[in-house]
Every structure is written in C-alpha cells, then in structure tokens.
mmCIF file of C-alpha atoms in Angstrom:
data_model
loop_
_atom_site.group_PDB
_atom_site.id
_atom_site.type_symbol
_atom_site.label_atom_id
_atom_site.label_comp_id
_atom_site.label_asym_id
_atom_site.label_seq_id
_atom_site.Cartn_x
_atom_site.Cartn_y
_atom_site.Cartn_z
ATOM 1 C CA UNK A 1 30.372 28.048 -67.709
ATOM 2 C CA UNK A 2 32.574 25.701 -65.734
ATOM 3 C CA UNK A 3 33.277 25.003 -62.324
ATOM 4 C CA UNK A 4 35.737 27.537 -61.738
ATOM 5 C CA UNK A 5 34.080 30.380 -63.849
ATOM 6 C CA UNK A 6 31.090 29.896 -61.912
ATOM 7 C CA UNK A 7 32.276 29.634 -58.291
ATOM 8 C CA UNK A 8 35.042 32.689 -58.589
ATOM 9 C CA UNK A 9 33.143 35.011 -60.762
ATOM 10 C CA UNK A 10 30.059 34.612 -57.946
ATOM 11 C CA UNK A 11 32.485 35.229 -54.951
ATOM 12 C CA UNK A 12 33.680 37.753 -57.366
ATOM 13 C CA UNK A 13 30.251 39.662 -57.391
ATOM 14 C CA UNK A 14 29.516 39.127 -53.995
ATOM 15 C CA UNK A 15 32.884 40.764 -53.304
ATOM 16 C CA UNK A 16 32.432 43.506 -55.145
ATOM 17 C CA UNK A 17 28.756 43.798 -53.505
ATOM 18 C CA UNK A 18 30.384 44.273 -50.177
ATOM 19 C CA UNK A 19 32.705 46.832 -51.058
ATOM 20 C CA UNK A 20 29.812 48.981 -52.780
ATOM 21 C CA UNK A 21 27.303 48.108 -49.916
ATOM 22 C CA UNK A 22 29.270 49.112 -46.527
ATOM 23 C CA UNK A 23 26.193 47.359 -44.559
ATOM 24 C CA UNK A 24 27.167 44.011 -46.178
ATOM 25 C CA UNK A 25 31.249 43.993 -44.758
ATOM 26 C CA UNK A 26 32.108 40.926 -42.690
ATOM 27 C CA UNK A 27 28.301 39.471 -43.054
ATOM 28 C CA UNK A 28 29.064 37.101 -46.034
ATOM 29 C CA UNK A 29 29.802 33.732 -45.576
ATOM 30 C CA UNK A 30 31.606 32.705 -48.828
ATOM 31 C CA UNK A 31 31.505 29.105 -48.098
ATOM 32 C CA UNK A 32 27.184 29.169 -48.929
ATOM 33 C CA UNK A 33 28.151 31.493 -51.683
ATOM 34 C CA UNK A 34 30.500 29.315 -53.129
ATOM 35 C CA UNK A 35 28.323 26.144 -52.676
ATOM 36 C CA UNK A 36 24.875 28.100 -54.271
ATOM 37 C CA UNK A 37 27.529 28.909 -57.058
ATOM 38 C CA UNK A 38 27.246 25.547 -58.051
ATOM 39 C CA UNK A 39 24.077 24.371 -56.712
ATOM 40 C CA UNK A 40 22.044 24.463 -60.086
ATOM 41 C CA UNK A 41 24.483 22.597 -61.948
ATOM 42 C CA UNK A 42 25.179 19.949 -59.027
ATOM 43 C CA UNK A 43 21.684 19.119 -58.543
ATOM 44 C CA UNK A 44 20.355 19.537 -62.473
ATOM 45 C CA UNK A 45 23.523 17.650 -63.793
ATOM 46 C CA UNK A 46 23.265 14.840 -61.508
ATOM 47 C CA UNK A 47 19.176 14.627 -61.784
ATOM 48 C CA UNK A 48 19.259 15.564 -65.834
ATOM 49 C CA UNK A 49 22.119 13.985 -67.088
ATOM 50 C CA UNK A 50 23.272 10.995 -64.736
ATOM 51 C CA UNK A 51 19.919 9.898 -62.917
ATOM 52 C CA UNK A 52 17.633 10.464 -65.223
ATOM 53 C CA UNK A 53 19.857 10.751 -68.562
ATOM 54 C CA UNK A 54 17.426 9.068 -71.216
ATOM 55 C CA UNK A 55 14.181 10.945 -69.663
ATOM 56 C CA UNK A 56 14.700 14.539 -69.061
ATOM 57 C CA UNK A 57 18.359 14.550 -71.322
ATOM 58 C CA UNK A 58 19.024 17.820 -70.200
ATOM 59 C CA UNK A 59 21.420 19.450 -67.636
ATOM 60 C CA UNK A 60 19.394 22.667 -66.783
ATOM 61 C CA UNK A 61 16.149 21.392 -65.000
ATOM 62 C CA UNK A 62 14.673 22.773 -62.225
ATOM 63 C CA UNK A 63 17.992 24.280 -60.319
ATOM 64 C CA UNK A 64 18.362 26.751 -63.266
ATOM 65 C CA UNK A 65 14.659 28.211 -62.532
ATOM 66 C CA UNK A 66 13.529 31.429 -61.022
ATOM 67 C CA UNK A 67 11.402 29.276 -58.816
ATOM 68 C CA UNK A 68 14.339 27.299 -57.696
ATOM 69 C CA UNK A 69 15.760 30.821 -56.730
ATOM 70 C CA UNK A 70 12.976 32.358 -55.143
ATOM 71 C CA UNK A 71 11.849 28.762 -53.078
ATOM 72 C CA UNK A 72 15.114 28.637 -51.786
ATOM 73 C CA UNK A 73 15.012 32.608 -50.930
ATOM 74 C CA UNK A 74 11.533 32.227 -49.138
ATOM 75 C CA UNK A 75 13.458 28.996 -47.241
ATOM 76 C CA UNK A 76 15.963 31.549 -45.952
ATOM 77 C CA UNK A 77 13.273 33.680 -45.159
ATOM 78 C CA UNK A 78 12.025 31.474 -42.760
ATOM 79 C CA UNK A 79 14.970 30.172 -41.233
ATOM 80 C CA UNK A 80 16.162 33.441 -40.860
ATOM 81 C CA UNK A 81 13.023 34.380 -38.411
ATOM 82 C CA UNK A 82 14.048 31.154 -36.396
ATOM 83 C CA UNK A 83 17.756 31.850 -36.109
ATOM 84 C CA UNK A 84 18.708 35.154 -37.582
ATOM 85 C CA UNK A 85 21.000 32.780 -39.868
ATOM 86 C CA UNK A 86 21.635 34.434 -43.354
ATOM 87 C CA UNK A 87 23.194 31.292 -44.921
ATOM 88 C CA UNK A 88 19.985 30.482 -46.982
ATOM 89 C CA UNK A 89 20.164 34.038 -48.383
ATOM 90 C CA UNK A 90 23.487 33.673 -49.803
ATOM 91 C CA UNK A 91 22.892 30.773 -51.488
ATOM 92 C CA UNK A 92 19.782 31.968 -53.248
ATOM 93 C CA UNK A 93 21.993 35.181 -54.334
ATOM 94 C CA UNK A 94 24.456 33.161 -55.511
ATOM 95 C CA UNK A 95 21.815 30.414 -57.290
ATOM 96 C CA UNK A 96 20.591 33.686 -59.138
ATOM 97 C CA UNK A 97 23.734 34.962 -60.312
ATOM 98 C CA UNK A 98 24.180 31.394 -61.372
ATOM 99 C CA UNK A 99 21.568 31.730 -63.410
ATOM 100 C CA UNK A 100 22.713 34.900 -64.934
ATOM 101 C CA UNK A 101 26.755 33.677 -65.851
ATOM 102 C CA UNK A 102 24.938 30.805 -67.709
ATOM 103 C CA UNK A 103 22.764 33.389 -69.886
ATOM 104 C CA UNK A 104 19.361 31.773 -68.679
ATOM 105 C CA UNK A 105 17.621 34.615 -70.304
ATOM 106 C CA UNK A 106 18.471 32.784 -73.776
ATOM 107 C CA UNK A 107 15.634 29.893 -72.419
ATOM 108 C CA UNK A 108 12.836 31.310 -71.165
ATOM 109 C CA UNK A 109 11.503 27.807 -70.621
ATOM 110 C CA UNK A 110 13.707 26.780 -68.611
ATOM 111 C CA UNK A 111 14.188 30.562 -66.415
ATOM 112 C CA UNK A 112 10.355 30.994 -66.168
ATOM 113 C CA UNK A 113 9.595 27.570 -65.925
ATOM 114 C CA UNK A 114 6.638 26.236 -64.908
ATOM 115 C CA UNK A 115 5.342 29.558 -66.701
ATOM 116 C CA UNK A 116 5.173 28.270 -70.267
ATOM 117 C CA UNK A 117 4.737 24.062 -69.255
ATOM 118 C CA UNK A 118 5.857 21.636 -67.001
ATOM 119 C CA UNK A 119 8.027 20.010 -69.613
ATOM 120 C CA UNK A 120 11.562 20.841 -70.158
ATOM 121 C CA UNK A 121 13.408 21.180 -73.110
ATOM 122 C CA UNK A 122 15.590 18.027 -74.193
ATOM 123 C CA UNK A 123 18.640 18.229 -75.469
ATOM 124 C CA UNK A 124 21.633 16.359 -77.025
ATOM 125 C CA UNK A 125 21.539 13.105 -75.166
ATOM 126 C CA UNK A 126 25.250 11.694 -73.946
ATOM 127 C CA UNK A 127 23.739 8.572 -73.277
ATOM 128 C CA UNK A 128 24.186 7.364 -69.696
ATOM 129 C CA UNK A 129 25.848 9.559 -66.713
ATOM 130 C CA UNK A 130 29.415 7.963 -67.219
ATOM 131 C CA UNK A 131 29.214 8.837 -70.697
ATOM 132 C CA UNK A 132 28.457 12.564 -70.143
ATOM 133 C CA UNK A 133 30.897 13.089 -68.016
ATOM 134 C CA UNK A 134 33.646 11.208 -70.066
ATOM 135 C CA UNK A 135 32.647 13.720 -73.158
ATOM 136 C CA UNK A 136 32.726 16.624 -70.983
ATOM 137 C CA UNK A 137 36.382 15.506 -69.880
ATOM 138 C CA UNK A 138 37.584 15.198 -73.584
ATOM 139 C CA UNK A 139 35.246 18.268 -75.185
ATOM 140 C CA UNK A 140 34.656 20.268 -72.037
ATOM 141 C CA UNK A 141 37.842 21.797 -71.548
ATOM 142 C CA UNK A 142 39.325 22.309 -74.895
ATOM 143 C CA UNK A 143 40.626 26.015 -74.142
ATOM 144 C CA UNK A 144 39.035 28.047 -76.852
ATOM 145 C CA UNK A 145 37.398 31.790 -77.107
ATOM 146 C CA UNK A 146 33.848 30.709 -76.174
ATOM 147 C CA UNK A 147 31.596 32.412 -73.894
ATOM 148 C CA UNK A 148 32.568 29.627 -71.253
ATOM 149 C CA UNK A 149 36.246 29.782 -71.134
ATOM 150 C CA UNK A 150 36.780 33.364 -71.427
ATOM 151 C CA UNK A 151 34.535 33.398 -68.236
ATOM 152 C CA UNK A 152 36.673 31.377 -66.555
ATOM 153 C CA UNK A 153 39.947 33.689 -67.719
ATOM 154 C CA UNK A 154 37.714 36.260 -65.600
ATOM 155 C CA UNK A 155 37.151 34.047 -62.894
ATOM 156 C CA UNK A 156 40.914 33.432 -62.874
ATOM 157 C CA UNK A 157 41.677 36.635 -62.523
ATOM 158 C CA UNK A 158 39.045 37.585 -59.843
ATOM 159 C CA UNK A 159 40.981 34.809 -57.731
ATOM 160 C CA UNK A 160 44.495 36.224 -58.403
ATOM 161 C CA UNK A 161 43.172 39.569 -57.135
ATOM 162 C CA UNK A 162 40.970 38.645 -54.094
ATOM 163 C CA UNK A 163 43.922 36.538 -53.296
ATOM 164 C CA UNK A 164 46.352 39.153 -53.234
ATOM 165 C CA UNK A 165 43.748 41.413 -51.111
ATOM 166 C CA UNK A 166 43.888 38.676 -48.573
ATOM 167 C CA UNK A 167 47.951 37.710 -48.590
ATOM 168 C CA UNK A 168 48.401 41.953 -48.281
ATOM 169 C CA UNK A 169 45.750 42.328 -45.393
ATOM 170 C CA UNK A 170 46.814 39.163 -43.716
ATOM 171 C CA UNK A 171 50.655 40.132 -43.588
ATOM 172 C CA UNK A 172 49.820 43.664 -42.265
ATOM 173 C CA UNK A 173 47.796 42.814 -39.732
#
C-alpha cells in the first residue's frame, strides 16, 4: 500500500470507529493516527532499505511486528497513567491496522516475529537507499488493478467523503 492508501484508509477506520462507538466522539486525535499510519513503513523503510540496504534488504522489519504493536501499546499504557494522554494509544491502533492494509498475515515471520527466529526474511535487494527509492518513483506508481492501488482508489474516496462531512458541518455551524 502507498502513502496515501495507508494514511486515509486508517483515518478512514478510525472514523468509522467513532461513529459506531459513541464513547470514542471528539477523543481521537487524527494527527497520531495519521503519523502511526505510517510509522511501520517510515521506520522499516528507512532502517531496511536505506540504512541498512545490503544487510537486512527488506522493508518490513520490526515496525510491521505484533511486538512493535503491542510495545508501543504497553508505552501508551504507561504514559497514559502519568498524564491521562491517549496519543500513544492511537498510534498503536493505527500501527495495527497498518499491519492489516499491508496483509501481514501473508508473513507470519515477519507478524509473529521473534516467534519463529530472530532473522528476517530478505528480499529483492534495490541496492543502496537512493536506488530504492528511485525504482519506487518509476515502478511504484504505475496506476494498475493491484491490491495497492485499488487501496488507494478507497483511500481516495474515504478523503472525498470525510472531507465533505467536514466542509457541510463547518458551514452550518
């Protein structure tokens, strides 16, 4: 999934969650949402694929683990004792469904990681981190009817309409 897919279709969720869930309205801070939407791929990409390119030569490390999730949710945990601040929270809910929009369930090595070794698996190596992300900007976005772009259609249209909510309840009130 790309960038867009994956921040929009988690706001998306999370929107939808507070709608369903009256206890939830005006609690959600969409700005850790959004950021924990891409959290797994901003620190895996830079670590597996820039940093470390020739070791690990993969782009789903650590950040696109349960553990990740859950180490992040028991951080939240304890900050929210200190300071009744939720932000942690959100970003671990939004980590997770992360984790779900890029099918994680597909590599159990990777989801359930450290459960089945410390190693993770490699993959097609770009070379260094400039060339990754020059093949990602020539292959990457090449519309077609894969899982990834039809995703971000979705996402797309999750913005349009929690745009139009907005526009409509900030020109009545």
């Amino acid at each position: 999934m790309l960038i867009f897919g994956h921040i929009v279709f988690t706001i998306g969720i999370f929107f939808m969650l507070e709608r369903i869930l009256p206890a939830l309205r005006g609690r959600l801070d969409y700005r850790y949402i959004a950021f924990g939407a891409l959290l797994p791929d901003i620190l895996d990409k830079l670590v597996g694929r820039v940093i470390f390119a020739e070791f690990l030569a993969n782009g789903r490390i650590v950040g696109h683990t349960l553990v990740f999730c859950l180490f992040i949710a028991l951080l939240g945990y304890y900050r929210y004792g200190k300071s009744r601040d939720t932000g942690l929270f959100l970003i671990s809910g939004a980590c997770f469904f992360h984790l779900l929009e890029d099918r994680m369930w597909a590599k159990p090595h990777t989801l359930f990681w450290p459960a089945f070794g410390w190693e993770f698996p490699k993959v097609c190596c770009y070379g260094g981190g400039l060339d990754y992300f020059l093949n990602m900007a020539t292959i990457g976005y090449v519309p077609s009817l894969c899982p990834c772009f039809i995703t971000e259609f979705i996402g797309l249209i999750i913005a349009v309409i929690i745009s139009a909510i907005y526009l409509r309840r900030r020109l009545i009130h």
